Amino acid sequence: MKHLLYIFIAAGLMFSCDLVPSSNGDFDGFWQMTSVDTLSNGKGCDTRETLVFWAVQKRLLEMKHLATNGTRAPHIFFRFERGSDRLVIYDPIIDNRDSSDLIVRDTSCFNVYGIDRVPDTLQIVTLTNDRMVLYTNRLKLTFRKY
């Protein structure tokens, strides 16, 4: 009888956990920005050496710049909504581990990430398990997945 009680308790604990999988599909993961192209003039820039990354999990998008020249751009977290052909980012917060996180007021810190404004809607042109291409109102952003 005691063993049966333990089985019921264990089963109750296992099935009471709320394990909600992400519905982001290929969008989830760690992305490195590999190029930025200006739509108005077609000029591009290889950004692999600048070490700009986007990390996606659930409903959170983290943008970070791992600069090798000693400067450090802030890590920024965004909430997002994704449809089949669009990505809307909003509610940016700067990750400040030394004290409380900061709500972003100055959007100029987004420039290194290819973002001009918030909220912003980006067009999803390509999204596979290893490549992503997004368009903003003025830029084409290309990423590879790690």
PDB file of C-alpha atoms in Angstrom:
ATOM      1  CA  MET A   1       0.000   0.000   0.000  1.00  0.00           C
ATOM      2  CA  LYS A   2       2.840   2.346   0.873  1.00  0.00           C
ATOM      3  CA  HIS A   3       4.423   1.784  -2.555  1.00  0.00           C
ATOM      4  CA  LEU A   4       1.164   2.634  -4.282  1.00  0.00           C
ATOM      5  CA  LEU A   5       0.966   5.906  -2.337  1.00  0.00           C
ATOM      6  CA  TYR A   6       4.514   6.821  -3.431  1.00  0.00           C
ATOM      7  CA  ILE A   7       3.638   6.093  -7.057  1.00  0.00           C
ATOM      8  CA  PHE A   8       0.580   8.372  -6.888  1.00  0.00           C
ATOM      9  CA  ILE A   9       2.605  11.175  -5.262  1.00  0.00           C
ATOM     10  CA  ALA A  10       5.382  10.858  -7.844  1.00  0.00           C
ATOM     11  CA  ALA A  11       2.870  10.801 -10.723  1.00  0.00           C
ATOM     12  CA  GLY A  12       1.100  13.854  -9.309  1.00  0.00           C
ATOM     13  CA  LEU A  13       4.355  15.772  -9.074  1.00  0.00           C
ATOM     14  CA  MET A  14       5.401  14.824 -12.597  1.00  0.00           C
ATOM     15  CA  PHE A  15       2.119  15.843 -14.200  1.00  0.00           C
ATOM     16  CA  SER A  16       1.603  18.993 -12.142  1.00  0.00           C
ATOM     17  CA  CYS A  17       4.700  20.699 -13.581  1.00  0.00           C
ATOM     18  CA  ASP A  18       3.864  23.328 -16.155  1.00  0.00           C
ATOM     19  CA  LEU A  19       6.319  22.569 -18.939  1.00  0.00           C
ATOM     20  CA  VAL A  20       5.164  24.772 -21.792  1.00  0.00           C
ATOM     21  CA  PRO A  21       7.328  24.313 -24.874  1.00  0.00           C
ATOM     22  CA  SER A  22       8.254  27.309 -26.976  1.00  0.00           C
ATOM     23  CA  SER A  23       6.279  27.844 -30.157  1.00  0.00           C
ATOM     24  CA  ASN A  24       9.074  29.795 -31.852  1.00  0.00           C
ATOM     25  CA  GLY A  25      10.295  26.929 -34.046  1.00  0.00           C
ATOM     26  CA  ASP A  26      13.490  27.792 -35.922  1.00  0.00           C
ATOM     27  CA  PHE A  27      13.520  31.303 -34.419  1.00  0.00           C
ATOM     28  CA  ASP A  28      14.605  29.999 -31.000  1.00  0.00           C
ATOM     29  CA  GLY A  29      18.352  29.920 -30.504  1.00  0.00           C
ATOM     30  CA  PHE A  30      21.575  31.904 -30.633  1.00  0.00           C
ATOM     31  CA  TRP A  31      22.040  34.026 -33.770  1.00  0.00           C
ATOM     32  CA  GLN A  32      25.122  35.936 -34.948  1.00  0.00           C
ATOM     33  CA  MET A  33      24.627  38.944 -37.206  1.00  0.00           C
ATOM     34  CA  THR A  34      26.819  38.309 -40.267  1.00  0.00           C
ATOM     35  CA  SER A  35      25.965  41.282 -42.477  1.00  0.00           C
ATOM     36  CA  VAL A  36      23.999  44.509 -42.629  1.00  0.00           C
ATOM     37  CA  ASP A  37      22.949  45.975 -45.973  1.00  0.00           C
ATOM     38  CA  THR A  38      21.468  49.421 -46.479  1.00  0.00           C
ATOM     39  CA  LEU A  39      18.308  49.106 -48.570  1.00  0.00           C
ATOM     40  CA  SER A  40      18.467  52.631 -50.056  1.00  0.00           C
ATOM     41  CA  ASN A  41      21.883  52.249 -51.717  1.00  0.00           C
ATOM     42  CA  GLY A  42      22.568  48.503 -51.610  1.00  0.00           C
ATOM     43  CA  LYS A  43      25.846  48.929 -49.748  1.00  0.00           C
ATOM     44  CA  GLY A  44      26.647  46.219 -47.248  1.00  0.00           C
ATOM     45  CA  CYS A  45      28.910  45.565 -44.321  1.00  0.00           C
ATOM     46  CA  ASP A  46      30.314  42.255 -43.100  1.00  0.00           C
ATOM     47  CA  THR A  47      29.580  42.223 -39.359  1.00  0.00           C
ATOM     48  CA  ARG A  48      31.001  38.827 -38.363  1.00  0.00           C
ATOM     49  CA  GLU A  49      33.966  40.471 -36.600  1.00  0.00           C
ATOM     50  CA  THR A  50      31.771  42.889 -34.613  1.00  0.00           C
ATOM     51  CA  LEU A  51      30.279  39.988 -32.616  1.00  0.00           C
ATOM     52  CA  VAL A  52      26.658  41.092 -32.504  1.00  0.00           C
ATOM     53  CA  PHE A  53      24.326  38.359 -31.262  1.00  0.00           C
ATOM     54  CA  TRP A  54      20.615  37.871 -30.814  1.00  0.00           C
ATOM     55  CA  ALA A  55      19.457  35.150 -28.405  1.00  0.00           C
ATOM     56  CA  VAL A  56      15.824  34.020 -28.562  1.00  0.00           C
ATOM     57  CA  GLN A  57      13.926  31.961 -26.027  1.00  0.00           C
ATOM     58  CA  LYS A  58      10.172  31.837 -25.384  1.00  0.00           C
ATOM     59  CA  ARG A  59       8.983  35.481 -25.624  1.00  0.00           C
ATOM     60  CA  LEU A  60      12.335  37.103 -24.823  1.00  0.00           C
ATOM     61  CA  LEU A  61      14.915  38.429 -27.283  1.00  0.00           C
ATOM     62  CA  GLU A  62      18.340  39.396 -25.937  1.00  0.00           C
ATOM     63  CA  MET A  63      20.677  41.492 -28.065  1.00  0.00           C
ATOM     64  CA  LYS A  64      24.326  41.650 -27.099  1.00  0.00           C
ATOM     65  CA  HIS A  65      27.499  43.039 -28.588  1.00  0.00           C
ATOM     66  CA  LEU A  66      30.693  41.323 -27.480  1.00  0.00           C
ATOM     67  CA  ALA A  67      33.104  44.023 -28.611  1.00  0.00           C
ATOM     68  CA  THR A  68      36.766  43.069 -28.778  1.00  0.00           C
ATOM     69  CA  ASN A  69      38.039  46.652 -28.688  1.00  0.00           C
ATOM     70  CA  GLY A  70      37.315  47.179 -24.995  1.00  0.00           C
ATOM     71  CA  THR A  71      33.975  48.961 -25.467  1.00  0.00           C
ATOM     72  CA  ARG A  72      30.809  47.292 -24.319  1.00  0.00           C
ATOM     73  CA  ALA A  73      27.387  47.945 -25.725  1.00  0.00           C
ATOM     74  CA  PRO A  74      24.599  47.242 -23.267  1.00  0.00           C
ATOM     75  CA  HIS A  75      22.811  43.898 -23.368  1.00  0.00           C
ATOM     76  CA  ILE A  76      19.214  44.679 -24.170  1.00  0.00           C
ATOM     77  CA  PHE A  77      16.182  42.485 -23.634  1.00  0.00           C
ATOM     78  CA  PHE A  78      13.047  42.897 -25.742  1.00  0.00           C
ATOM     79  CA  ARG A  79       9.667  41.295 -25.646  1.00  0.00           C
ATOM     80  CA  PHE A  80       8.520  40.187 -29.080  1.00  0.00           C
ATOM     81  CA  GLU A  81       5.655  38.801 -31.092  1.00  0.00           C
ATOM     82  CA  ARG A  82       6.351  36.758 -34.198  1.00  0.00           C
ATOM     83  CA  GLY A  83       4.079  35.923 -37.077  1.00  0.00           C
ATOM     84  CA  SER A  84       4.946  33.916 -40.169  1.00  0.00           C
ATOM     85  CA  ASP A  85       6.433  36.929 -41.958  1.00  0.00           C
ATOM     86  CA  ARG A  86       6.963  39.585 -39.285  1.00  0.00           C
ATOM     87  CA  LEU A  87       8.680  40.193 -35.984  1.00  0.00           C
ATOM     88  CA  VAL A  88       7.518  42.957 -33.651  1.00  0.00           C
ATOM     89  CA  ILE A  89       9.922  43.965 -30.866  1.00  0.00           C
ATOM     90  CA  TYR A  90       8.935  46.160 -27.923  1.00  0.00           C
ATOM     91  CA  ASP A  91       9.534  46.925 -24.213  1.00  0.00           C
ATOM     92  CA  PRO A  92      13.361  47.180 -24.250  1.00  0.00           C
ATOM     93  CA  ILE A  93      15.212  46.849 -20.955  1.00  0.00           C
ATOM     94  CA  ILE A  94      18.958  47.238 -20.435  1.00  0.00           C
ATOM     95  CA  ASP A  95      20.501  44.389 -18.467  1.00  0.00           C
ATOM     96  CA  ASN A  96      22.226  46.035 -15.503  1.00  0.00           C
ATOM     97  CA  ARG A  97      23.447  43.230 -13.265  1.00  0.00           C
ATOM     98  CA  ASP A  98      25.108  45.605 -10.790  1.00  0.00           C
ATOM     99  CA  SER A  99      21.791  47.177  -9.848  1.00  0.00           C
ATOM    100  CA  SER A 100      18.248  47.114 -11.161  1.00  0.00           C
ATOM    101  CA  ASP A 101      17.530  46.813 -14.884  1.00  0.00           C
ATOM    102  CA  LEU A 102      16.836  50.039 -16.756  1.00  0.00           C
ATOM    103  CA  ILE A 103      13.968  50.880 -19.063  1.00  0.00           C
ATOM    104  CA  VAL A 104      15.477  52.207 -22.295  1.00  0.00           C
ATOM    105  CA  ARG A 105      14.770  55.838 -23.043  1.00  0.00           C
ATOM    106  CA  ASP A 106      17.565  56.580 -25.566  1.00  0.00           C
ATOM    107  CA  THR A 107      17.125  54.357 -28.625  1.00  0.00           C
ATOM    108  CA  SER A 108      20.546  55.260 -30.079  1.00  0.00           C
ATOM    109  CA  CYS A 109      22.014  52.278 -28.203  1.00  0.00           C
ATOM    110  CA  PHE A 110      20.063  50.005 -30.582  1.00  0.00           C
ATOM    111  CA  ASN A 111      22.015  51.102 -33.676  1.00  0.00           C
ATOM    112  CA  VAL A 112      24.726  48.453 -33.253  1.00  0.00           C
ATOM    113  CA  TYR A 113      21.950  45.828 -33.407  1.00  0.00           C
ATOM    114  CA  GLY A 114      20.347  47.213 -36.581  1.00  0.00           C
ATOM    115  CA  ILE A 115      17.332  48.624 -34.744  1.00  0.00           C
ATOM    116  CA  ASP A 116      16.248  52.281 -35.077  1.00  0.00           C
ATOM    117  CA  ARG A 117      13.141  52.540 -32.975  1.00  0.00           C
ATOM    118  CA  VAL A 118      10.906  50.700 -30.577  1.00  0.00           C
ATOM    119  CA  PRO A 119       8.420  49.322 -31.079  1.00  0.00           C
ATOM    120  CA  ASP A 120       9.622  48.165 -34.485  1.00  0.00           C
ATOM    121  CA  THR A 121       8.276  45.690 -37.004  1.00  0.00           C
ATOM    122  CA  LEU A 122      10.802  43.658 -38.973  1.00  0.00           C
ATOM    123  CA  GLN A 123       9.906  41.625 -42.026  1.00  0.00           C
ATOM    124  CA  ILE A 124      11.041  37.995 -41.891  1.00  0.00           C
ATOM    125  CA  VAL A 125      12.347  37.151 -45.365  1.00  0.00           C
ATOM    126  CA  THR A 126      14.196  33.918 -44.537  1.00  0.00           C
ATOM    127  CA  LEU A 127      14.018  31.780 -41.405  1.00  0.00           C
ATOM    128  CA  THR A 128      15.528  28.293 -41.405  1.00  0.00           C
ATOM    129  CA  ASN A 129      17.281  26.240 -38.754  1.00  0.00           C
ATOM    130  CA  ASP A 130      20.625  27.906 -39.622  1.00  0.00           C
ATOM    131  CA  ARG A 131      19.915  31.211 -41.447  1.00  0.00           C
ATOM    132  CA  MET A 132      17.717  34.256 -40.882  1.00  0.00           C
ATOM    133  CA  VAL A 133      17.215  37.398 -42.977  1.00  0.00           C
ATOM    134  CA  LEU A 134      15.205  40.313 -41.592  1.00  0.00           C
ATOM    135  CA  TYR A 135      14.305  43.680 -43.130  1.00  0.00           C
ATOM    136  CA  THR A 136      13.778  46.825 -41.091  1.00  0.00           C
ATOM    137  CA  ASN A 137      12.484  49.990 -42.713  1.00  0.00           C
ATOM    138  CA  ARG A 138      16.028  50.752 -43.950  1.00  0.00           C
ATOM    139  CA  LEU A 139      18.273  47.700 -43.402  1.00  0.00           C
ATOM    140  CA  LYS A 140      18.648  44.058 -44.373  1.00  0.00           C
ATOM    141  CA  LEU A 141      20.008  42.045 -41.425  1.00  0.00           C
ATOM    142  CA  THR A 142      21.492  38.603 -42.082  1.00  0.00           C
ATOM    143  CA  PHE A 143      22.186  36.071 -39.307  1.00  0.00           C
ATOM    144  CA  ARG A 144      23.609  32.579 -38.884  1.00  0.00           C
ATOM    145  CA  LYS A 145      22.594  30.276 -36.076  1.00  0.00           C
ATOM    146  CA  TYR A 146      24.968  28.592 -33.659  1.00  0.00           C
TER     147      TYR A 146
END
